[in-house]
Short mmCIF file of C-alpha atoms in Angstrom, two decimals:
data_model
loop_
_atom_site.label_atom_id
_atom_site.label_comp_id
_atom_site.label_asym_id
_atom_site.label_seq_id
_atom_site.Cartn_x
_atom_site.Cartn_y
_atom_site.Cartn_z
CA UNK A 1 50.53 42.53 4.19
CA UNK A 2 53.23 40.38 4.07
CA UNK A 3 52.86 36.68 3.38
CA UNK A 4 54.49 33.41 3.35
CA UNK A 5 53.41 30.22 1.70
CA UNK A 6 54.31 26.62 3.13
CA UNK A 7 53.26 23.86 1.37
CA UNK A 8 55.27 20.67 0.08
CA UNK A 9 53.56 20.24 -3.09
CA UNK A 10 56.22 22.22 -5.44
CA UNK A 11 53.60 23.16 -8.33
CA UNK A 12 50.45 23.97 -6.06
CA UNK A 13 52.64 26.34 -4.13
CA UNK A 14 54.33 28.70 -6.95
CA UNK A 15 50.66 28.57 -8.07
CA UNK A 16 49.39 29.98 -5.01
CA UNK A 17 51.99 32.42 -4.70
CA UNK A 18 51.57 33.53 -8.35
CA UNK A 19 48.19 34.04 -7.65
CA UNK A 20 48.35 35.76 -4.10
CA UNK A 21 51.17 38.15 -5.42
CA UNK A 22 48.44 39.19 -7.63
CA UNK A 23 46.27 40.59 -5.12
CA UNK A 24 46.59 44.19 -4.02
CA UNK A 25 47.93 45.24 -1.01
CA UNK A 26 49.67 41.84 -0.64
CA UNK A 27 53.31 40.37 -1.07
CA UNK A 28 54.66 36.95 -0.81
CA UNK A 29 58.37 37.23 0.45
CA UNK A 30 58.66 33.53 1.59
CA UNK A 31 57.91 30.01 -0.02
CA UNK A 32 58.91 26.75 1.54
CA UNK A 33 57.83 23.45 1.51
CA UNK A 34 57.89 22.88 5.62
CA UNK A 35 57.46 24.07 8.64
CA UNK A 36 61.36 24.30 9.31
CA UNK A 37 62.27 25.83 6.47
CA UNK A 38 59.45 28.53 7.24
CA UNK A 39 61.11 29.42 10.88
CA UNK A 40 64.56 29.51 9.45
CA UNK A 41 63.41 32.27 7.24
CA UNK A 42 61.28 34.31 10.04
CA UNK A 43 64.75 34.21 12.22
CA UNK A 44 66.00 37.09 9.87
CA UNK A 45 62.95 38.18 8.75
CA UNK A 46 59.15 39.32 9.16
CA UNK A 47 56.01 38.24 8.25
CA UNK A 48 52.18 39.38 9.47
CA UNK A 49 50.71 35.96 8.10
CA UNK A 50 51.70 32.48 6.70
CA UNK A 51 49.60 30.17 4.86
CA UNK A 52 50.12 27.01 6.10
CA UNK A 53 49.30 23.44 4.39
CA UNK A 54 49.18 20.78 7.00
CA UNK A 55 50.43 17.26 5.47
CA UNK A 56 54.54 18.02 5.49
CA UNK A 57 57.49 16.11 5.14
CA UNK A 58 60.02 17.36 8.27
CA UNK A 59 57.74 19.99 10.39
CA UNK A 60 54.24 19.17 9.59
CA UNK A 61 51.43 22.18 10.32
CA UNK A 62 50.38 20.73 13.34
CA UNK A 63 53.84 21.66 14.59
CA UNK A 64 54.79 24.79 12.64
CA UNK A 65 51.73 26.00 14.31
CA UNK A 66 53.00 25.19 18.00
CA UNK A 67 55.74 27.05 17.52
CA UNK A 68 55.06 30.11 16.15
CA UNK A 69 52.59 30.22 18.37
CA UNK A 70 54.83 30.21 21.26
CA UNK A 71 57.69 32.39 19.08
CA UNK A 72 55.74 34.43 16.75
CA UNK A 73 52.83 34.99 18.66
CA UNK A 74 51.78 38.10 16.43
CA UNK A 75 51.75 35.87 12.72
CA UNK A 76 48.06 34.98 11.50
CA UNK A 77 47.72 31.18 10.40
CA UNK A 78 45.65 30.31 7.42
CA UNK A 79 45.56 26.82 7.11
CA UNK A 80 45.29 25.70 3.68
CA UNK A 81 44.22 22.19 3.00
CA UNK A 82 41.84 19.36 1.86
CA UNK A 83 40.18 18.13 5.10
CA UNK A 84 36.15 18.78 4.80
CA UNK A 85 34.90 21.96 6.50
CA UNK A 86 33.48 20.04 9.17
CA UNK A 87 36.80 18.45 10.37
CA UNK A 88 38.34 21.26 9.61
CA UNK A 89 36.85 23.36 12.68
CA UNK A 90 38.20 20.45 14.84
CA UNK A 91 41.25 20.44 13.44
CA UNK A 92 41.56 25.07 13.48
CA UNK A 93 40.56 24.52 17.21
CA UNK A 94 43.31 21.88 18.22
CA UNK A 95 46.00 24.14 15.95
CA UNK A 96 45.01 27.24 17.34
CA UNK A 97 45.19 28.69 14.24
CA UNK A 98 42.77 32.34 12.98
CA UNK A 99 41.43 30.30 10.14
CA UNK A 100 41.10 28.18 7.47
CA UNK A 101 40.61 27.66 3.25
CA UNK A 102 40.13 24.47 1.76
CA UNK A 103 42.04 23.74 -1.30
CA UNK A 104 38.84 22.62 -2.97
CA UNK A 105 37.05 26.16 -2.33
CA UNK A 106 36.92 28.34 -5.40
CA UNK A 107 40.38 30.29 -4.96
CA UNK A 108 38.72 33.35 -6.12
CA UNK A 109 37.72 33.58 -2.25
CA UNK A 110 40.80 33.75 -1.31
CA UNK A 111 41.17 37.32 -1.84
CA UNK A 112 38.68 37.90 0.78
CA UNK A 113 39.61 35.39 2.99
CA UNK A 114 42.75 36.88 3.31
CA UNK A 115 41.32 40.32 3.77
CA UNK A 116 39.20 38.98 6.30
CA UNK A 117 41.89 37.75 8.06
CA UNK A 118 43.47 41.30 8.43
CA UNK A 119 40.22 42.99 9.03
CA UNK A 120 38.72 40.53 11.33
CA UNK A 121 41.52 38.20 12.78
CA UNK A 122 39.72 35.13 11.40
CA UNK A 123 38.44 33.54 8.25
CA UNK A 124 36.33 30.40 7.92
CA UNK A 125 34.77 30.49 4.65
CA UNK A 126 31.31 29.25 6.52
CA UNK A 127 28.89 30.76 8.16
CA UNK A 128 30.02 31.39 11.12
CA UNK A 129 26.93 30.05 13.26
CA UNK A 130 27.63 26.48 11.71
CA UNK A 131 31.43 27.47 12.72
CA UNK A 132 30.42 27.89 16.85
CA UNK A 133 27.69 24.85 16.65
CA UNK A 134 30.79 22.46 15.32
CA UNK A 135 33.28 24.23 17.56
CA UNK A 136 30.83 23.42 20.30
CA UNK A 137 31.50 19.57 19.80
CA UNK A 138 34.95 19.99 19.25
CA UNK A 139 34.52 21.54 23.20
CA UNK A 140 32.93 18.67 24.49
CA UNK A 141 36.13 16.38 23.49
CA UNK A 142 38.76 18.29 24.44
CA UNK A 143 37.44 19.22 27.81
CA UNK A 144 38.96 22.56 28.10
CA UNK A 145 38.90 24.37 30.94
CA UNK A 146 36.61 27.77 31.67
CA UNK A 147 37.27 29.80 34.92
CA UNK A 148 34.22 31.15 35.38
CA UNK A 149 36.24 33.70 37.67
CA UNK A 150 37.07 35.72 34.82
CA UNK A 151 34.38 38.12 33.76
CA UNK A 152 33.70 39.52 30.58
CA UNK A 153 32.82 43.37 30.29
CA UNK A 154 29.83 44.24 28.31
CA UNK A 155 31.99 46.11 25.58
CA UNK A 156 33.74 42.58 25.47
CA UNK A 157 30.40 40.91 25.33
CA UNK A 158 29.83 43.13 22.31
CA UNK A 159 32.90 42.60 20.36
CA UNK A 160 32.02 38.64 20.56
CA UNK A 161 28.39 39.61 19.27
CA UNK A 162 29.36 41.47 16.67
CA UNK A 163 32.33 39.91 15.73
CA UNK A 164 30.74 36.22 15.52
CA UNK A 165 27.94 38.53 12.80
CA UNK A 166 31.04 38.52 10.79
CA UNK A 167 32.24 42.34 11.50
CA UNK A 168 35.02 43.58 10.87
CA UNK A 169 37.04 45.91 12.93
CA UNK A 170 36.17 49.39 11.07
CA UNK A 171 32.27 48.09 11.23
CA UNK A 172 32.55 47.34 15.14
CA UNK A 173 34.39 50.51 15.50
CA UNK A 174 31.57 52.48 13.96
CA UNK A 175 28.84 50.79 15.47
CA UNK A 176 30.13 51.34 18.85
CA UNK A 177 30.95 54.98 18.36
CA UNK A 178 34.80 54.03 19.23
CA UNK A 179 38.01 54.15 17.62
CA UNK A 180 39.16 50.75 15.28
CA UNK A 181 42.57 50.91 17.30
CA UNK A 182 40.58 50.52 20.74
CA UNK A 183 38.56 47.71 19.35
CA UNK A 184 41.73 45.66 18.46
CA UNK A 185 43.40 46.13 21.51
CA UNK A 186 39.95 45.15 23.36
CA UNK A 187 39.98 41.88 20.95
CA UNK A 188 43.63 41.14 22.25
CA UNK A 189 42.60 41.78 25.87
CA UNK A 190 39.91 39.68 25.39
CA UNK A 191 41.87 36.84 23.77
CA UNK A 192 44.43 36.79 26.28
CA UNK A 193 41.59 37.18 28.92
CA UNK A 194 40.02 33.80 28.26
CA UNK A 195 43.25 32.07 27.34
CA UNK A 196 42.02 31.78 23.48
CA UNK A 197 43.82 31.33 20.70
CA UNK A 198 41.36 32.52 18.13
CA UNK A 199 38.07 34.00 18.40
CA UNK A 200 36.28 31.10 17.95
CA UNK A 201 38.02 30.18 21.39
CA UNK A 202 36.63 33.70 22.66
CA UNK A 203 32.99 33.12 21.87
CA UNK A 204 33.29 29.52 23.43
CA UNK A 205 34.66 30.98 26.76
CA UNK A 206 31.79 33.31 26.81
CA UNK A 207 28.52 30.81 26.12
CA UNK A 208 30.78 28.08 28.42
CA UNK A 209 30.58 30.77 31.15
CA UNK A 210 27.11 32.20 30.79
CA UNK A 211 28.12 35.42 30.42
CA UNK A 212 26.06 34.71 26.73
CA UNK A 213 23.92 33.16 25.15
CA UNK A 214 23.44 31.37 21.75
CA UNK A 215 20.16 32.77 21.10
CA UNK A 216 21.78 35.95 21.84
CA UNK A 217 24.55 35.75 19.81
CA UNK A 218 22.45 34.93 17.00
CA UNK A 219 20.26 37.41 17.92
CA UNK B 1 40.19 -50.60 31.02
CA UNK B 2 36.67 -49.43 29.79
CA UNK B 3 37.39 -46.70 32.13
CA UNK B 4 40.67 -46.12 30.71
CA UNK B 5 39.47 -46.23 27.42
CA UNK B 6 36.88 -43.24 28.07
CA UNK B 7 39.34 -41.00 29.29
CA UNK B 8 41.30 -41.25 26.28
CA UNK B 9 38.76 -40.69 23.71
CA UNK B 10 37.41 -37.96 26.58
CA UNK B 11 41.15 -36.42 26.16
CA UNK B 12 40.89 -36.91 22.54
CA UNK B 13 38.05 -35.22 21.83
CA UNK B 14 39.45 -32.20 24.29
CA UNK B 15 42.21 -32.18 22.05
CA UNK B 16 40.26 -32.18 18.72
CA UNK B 17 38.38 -29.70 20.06
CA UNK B 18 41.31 -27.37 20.95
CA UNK B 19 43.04 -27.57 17.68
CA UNK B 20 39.87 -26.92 16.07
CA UNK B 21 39.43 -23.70 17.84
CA UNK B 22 42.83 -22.59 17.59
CA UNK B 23 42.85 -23.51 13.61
CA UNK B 24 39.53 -20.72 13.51
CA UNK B 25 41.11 -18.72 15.62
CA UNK B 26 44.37 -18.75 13.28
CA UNK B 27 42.17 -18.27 9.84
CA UNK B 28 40.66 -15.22 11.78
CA UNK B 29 43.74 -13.38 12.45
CA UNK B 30 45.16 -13.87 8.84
CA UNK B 31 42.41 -12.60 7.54
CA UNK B 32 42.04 -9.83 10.11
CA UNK B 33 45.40 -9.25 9.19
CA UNK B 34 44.59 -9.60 5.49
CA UNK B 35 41.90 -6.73 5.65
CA UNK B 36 44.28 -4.26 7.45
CA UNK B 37 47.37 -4.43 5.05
CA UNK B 38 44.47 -3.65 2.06
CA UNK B 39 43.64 -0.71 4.36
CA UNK B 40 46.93 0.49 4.91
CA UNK B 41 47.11 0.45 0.78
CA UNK B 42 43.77 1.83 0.56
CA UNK B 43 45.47 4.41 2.66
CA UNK B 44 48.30 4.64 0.66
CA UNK B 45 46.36 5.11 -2.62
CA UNK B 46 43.88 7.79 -0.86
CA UNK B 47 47.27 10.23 0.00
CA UNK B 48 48.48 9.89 -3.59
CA UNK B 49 45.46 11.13 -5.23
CA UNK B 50 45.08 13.71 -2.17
CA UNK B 51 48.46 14.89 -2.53
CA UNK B 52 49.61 14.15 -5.89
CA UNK B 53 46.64 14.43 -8.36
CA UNK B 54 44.59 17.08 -6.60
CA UNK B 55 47.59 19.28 -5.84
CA UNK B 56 48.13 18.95 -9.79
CA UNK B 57 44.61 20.37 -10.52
CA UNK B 58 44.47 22.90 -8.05
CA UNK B 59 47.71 24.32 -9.41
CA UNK B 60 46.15 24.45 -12.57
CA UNK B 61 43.13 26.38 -11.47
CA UNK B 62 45.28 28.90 -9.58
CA UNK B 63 47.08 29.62 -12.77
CA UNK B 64 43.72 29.74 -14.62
CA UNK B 65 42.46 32.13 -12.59
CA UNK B 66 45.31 33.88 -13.08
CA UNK B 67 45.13 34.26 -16.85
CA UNK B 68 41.00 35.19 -15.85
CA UNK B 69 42.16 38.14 -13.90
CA UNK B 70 42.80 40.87 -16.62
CA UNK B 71 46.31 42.59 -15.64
CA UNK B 72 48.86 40.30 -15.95
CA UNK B 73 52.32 40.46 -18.38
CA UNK B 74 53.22 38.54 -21.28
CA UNK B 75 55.96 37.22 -19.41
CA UNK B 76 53.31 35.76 -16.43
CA UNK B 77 51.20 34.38 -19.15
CA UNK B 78 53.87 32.20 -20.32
CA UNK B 79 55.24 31.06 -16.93
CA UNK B 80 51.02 30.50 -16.51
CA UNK B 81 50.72 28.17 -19.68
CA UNK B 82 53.97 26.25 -19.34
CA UNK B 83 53.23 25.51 -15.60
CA UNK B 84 49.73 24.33 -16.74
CA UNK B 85 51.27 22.11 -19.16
CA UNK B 86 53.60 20.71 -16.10
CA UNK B 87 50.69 20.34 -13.94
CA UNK B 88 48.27 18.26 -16.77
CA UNK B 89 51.29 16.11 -17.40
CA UNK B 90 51.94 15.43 -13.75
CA UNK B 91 48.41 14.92 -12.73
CA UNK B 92 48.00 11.86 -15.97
CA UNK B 93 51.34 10.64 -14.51
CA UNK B 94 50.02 10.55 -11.68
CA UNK B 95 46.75 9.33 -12.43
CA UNK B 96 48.47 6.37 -14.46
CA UNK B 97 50.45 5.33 -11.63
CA UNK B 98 47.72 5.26 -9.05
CA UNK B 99 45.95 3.21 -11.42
CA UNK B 100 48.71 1.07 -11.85
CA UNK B 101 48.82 0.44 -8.17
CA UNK B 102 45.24 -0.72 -7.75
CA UNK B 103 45.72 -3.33 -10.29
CA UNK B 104 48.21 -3.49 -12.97
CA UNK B 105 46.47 -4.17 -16.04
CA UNK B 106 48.81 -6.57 -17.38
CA UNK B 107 47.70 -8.80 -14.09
CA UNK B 108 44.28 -10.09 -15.10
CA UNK B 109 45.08 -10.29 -19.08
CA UNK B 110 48.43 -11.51 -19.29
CA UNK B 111 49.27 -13.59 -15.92
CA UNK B 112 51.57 -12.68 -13.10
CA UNK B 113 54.86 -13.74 -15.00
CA UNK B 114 53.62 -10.38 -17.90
CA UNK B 115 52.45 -8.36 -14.94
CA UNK B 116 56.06 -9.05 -13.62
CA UNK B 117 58.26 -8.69 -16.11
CA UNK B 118 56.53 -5.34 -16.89
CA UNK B 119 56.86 -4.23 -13.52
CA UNK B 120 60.46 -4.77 -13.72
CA UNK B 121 61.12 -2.60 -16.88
CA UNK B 122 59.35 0.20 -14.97
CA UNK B 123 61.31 -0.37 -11.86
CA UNK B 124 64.38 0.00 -13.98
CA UNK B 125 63.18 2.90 -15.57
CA UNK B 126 62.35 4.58 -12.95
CA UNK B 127 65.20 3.80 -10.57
CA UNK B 128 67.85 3.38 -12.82
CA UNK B 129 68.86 0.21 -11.20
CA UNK B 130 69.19 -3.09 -13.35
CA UNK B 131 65.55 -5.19 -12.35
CA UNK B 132 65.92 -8.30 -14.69
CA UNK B 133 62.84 -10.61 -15.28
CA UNK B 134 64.59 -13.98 -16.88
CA UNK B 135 61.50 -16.46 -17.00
CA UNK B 136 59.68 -16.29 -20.08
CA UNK B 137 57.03 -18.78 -19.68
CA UNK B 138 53.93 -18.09 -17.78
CA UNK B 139 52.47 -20.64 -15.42
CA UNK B 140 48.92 -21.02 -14.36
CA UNK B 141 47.96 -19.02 -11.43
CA UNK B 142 44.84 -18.15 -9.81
CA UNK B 143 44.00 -14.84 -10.33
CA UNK B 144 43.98 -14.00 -6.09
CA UNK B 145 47.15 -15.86 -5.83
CA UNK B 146 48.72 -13.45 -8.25
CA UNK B 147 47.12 -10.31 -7.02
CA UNK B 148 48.69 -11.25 -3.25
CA UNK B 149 52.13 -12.91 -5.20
CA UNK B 150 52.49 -9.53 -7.34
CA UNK B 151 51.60 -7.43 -3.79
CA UNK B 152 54.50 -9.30 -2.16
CA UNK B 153 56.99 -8.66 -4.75
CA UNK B 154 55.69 -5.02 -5.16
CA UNK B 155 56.49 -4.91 -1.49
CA UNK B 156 60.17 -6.69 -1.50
CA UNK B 157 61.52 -4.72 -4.24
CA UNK B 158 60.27 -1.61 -2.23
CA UNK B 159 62.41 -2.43 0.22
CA UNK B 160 65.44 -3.37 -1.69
CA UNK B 161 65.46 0.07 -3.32
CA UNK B 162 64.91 2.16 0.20
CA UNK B 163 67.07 0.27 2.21
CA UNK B 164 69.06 -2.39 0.25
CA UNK B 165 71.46 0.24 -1.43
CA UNK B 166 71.02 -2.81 -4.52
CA UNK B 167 72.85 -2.26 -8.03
CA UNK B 168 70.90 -5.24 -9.41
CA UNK B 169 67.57 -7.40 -8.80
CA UNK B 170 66.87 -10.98 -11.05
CA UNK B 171 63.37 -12.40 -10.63
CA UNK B 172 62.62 -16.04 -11.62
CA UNK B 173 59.29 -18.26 -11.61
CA UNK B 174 60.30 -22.29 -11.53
CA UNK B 175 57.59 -24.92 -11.55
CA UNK B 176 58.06 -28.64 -10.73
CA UNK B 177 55.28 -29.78 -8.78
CA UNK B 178 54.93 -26.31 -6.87
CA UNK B 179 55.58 -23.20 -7.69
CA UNK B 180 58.61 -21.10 -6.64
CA UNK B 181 59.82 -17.34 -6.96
CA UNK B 182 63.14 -16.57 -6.34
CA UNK B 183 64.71 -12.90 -6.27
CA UNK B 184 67.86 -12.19 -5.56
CA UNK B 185 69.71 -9.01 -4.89
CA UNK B 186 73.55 -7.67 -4.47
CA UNK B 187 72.30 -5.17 -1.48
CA UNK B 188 73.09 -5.03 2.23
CA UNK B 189 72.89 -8.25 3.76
CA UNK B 190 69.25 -7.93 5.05
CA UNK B 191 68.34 -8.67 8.91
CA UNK B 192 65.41 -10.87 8.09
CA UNK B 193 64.61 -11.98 11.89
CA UNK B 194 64.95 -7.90 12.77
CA UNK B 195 62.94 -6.71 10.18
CA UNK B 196 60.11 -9.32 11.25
CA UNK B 197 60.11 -8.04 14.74
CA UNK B 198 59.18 -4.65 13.61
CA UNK B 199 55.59 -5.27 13.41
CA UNK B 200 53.27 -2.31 12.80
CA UNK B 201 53.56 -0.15 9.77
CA UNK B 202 55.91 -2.59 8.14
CA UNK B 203 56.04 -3.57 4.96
CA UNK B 204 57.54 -7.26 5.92
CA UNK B 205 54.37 -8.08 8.23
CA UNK B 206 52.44 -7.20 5.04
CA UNK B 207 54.18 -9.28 3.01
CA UNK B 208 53.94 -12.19 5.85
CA UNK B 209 50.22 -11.91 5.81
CA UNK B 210 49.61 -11.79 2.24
CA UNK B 211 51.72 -15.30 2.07
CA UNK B 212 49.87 -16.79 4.81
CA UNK B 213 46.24 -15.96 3.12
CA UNK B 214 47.83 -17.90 0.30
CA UNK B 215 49.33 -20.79 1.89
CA UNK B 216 52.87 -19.55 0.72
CA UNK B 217 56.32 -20.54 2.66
CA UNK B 218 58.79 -17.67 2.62
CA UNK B 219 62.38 -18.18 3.16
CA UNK B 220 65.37 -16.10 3.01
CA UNK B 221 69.29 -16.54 2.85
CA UNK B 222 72.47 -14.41 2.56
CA UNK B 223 74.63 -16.47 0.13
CA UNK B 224 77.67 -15.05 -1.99
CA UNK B 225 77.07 -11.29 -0.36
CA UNK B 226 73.54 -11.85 -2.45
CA UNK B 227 70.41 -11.86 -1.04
CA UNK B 228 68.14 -14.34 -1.87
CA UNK B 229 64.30 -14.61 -1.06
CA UNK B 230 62.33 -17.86 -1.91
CA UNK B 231 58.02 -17.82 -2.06
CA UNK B 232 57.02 -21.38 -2.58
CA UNK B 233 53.23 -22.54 -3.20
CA UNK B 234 50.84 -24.62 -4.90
CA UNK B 235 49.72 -23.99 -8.29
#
């Protein structure tokens, strides 16, 4: 996996990428210390994810994360920073970003965040019941829209339930006797489907609609 | 004429009552006023241990953990340990200078003319331009006068470095009668009445309301391509 690490604060940054080089199966090939110096590099080159602090001098996160959104649609966002978990959710919703690791959280999690973040397109470091309940509130301000028109298949329906259990791709795969390439495309349909930017945004569409429950997603 | 006289003292009284309201009305907006620009310091302060001091730390972890994890070279131990060392010495920096900036020691022991002239060495330290400090002798001062006094100078000098393009600053304190600071600067001729309109966010609307709390007249003149601003009040 390749990764790049944007974050103004000089020392915390070669710290992180000493550390994250250190992980198998990963490589930093980018460090910057904003948003803009982060695109200039992705015009030439490639990454699959970008941890992304969201205080900056220049491009802050909040706007890094518009635009490769709209330009790199296919780079994972890991936001790294100090807000509390609980604003946090708030603040992952509004970005539109897969997830998010608080630079007060012991870093040996990030290993597994960021494997979570390849195996499951997301990474929270909560559960993620407490994620949905806050994510929930976060709905109720910023009155987004559902069309209820678009329904969910019950494969769908089951990629939400398990995925919101915290499984990843291989698991769902296995438990639904199907291959893990079929179950990321069906996570991709279903993201584009309800106009989501993140799961999260998935399992919102489907309790906003009906087409689920929370007592059955917890079920 | 009875009649007459009624309606005047009726007038009167309207009047009195007026200026009476507007006078509370005044006191409540300086000190509205006064409780925002702590905020926005409060604010200030909260960022720099945010960004500065925990950044510090957390770089030091990282590179803890680093050392915990068991395959690493010789070569990434020592970049490890001497970036430790860069991060405790920037996180006490930083410490120091947060500390520094909600109070400066010197303030409450020595007086505002100590706290000054010490904040002047610094400034020239740090900034390599020439901040001279020529008055010696410290006058009495309430201790909230100084704190709002020290706050205002804090905030001029500020300026003079970001925007003044300054090669040298002189501070005096004179006292006959009332008190009066004078610093002058060789900068850009400063746009006083422009400056002032500017009103959120600004570091001249702070240092308007910390002189009003204080009963302090500000006034400012470009004389001899030098800058000069005056803070006169009671002491």
């Amino acid at each position: 996996m390749k990764i790049a690490i944007v974050d103004d604060h000089l020392l915390f940054r070669k710290s992180l990428a000493h550390l994250v080089g250190s992980f198998s199966d990963v490589e930093v090939v980018f460090d910057g210390g904003n948003g803009q110096e982060l695109l200039a590099f992705l015009r030439n080159n490639s990454i699959d994810l970008v941890l992304l602090d969201i205080e900056m001098p220049v491009l802050n996160g909040y706007q890094t994360c518009k635009i490769l959104q709209a330009e790199y649609p296919d780079v994972m966002i890991l936001i790294i920073s100090q807000l509390t978990t609980r604003e946090s959710i708030h603040e992952i919703m509004n970005l539109g970003a897969q997830g998010y690791f608080t630079k007060n959280s012991d870093p040996h999690q990030l290993e597994s965040a960021l494997k979570s973040m390849s195996e499951n397109g997301f990474y929270f470091g909560m559960e993620l019941g407490t994620v949905i309940r806050e994510a929930i509130l976060w709905e109720k301000k910023a009155a987004r829209n559902y069309s209820s028109e678009v329904a969910l298949t019950s494969r769908e329906l089951e990629i939400i339930r398990l995925g919101s259990r915290g499984l990843g791709i291989v698991e769902i795969a296995d438990l639904l006797h199907i291959s893990p390439r079929t179950v990321e495309t069906q996570r991709n349909r279903l993201m584009s489907k309800t106009n989501s930017r993140n799961f999260i945004g998935a399992v919102l569409f489907a309790l906003k609609t009906r087409q689920l429950t929370l007592e059955k997603l917890e079920d | 004429m009875v009649a007459l006289t009624a309606a005047f003292l009726f007038v009167a009284v309207l009047y009195k009552n007026r200026l009476t309201r507007l006078q509370r009305q005044e006191a409540e907006h300086i000190l509205k006023a006064a409780i925002e620009s702590e905020k926005r310091e409060r604010e200030r302060i909260a960022a720099d241990l945010h960004d500065g001091v925990s950044g510090d730390l957390a770089a030091i972890r990282n590179y803890l953990l680093l050392l915990e994890r068991s395959t690493f070279s010789r070569e990434l131990a020592e970049e490890a340990l001497s970036q430790i060392k860069i991060g405790v010495e920037s996180a006490l920096e930083n410490t120091r200078q947060i500390s520094y900036r909600l109070m400066p020691p010197l303030l409450r022991k020595s007086g505002l003319n100590a706290a000054l002239r010490d904040y002047f060495e610094r400034l020239s330290f740090q900034s390599g331009i020439r901040f001279i400090w020529e008055t010696s002798n410290d006058p009495q001062i309430v201790e909230d006068t100084a704190y709002e006094l020290f706050r205002v100078i804090q905030e001029l000098t500020t300026n003079m470095i970001k925007h003044g393009k300054i090669s040298e600053c002189r501070g005096t304190i004179s006292f006959n009668g009332s008190c009066e600071i004078v610093l002058q600067d060789d900068g850009l001729a400063f746009d006083f009445v422009k400056s002032q309109k500017k009103k959120n966010g600004n570091g001249l609307y702070n240092i308007a309301t910390r002189l009003k709390a204080i009963k302090a007249q500000f006034t400012f003149e470009r004389r001899d391509a030098r800058n000069f601003y005056t803070i006169r009040f009671v002491c």
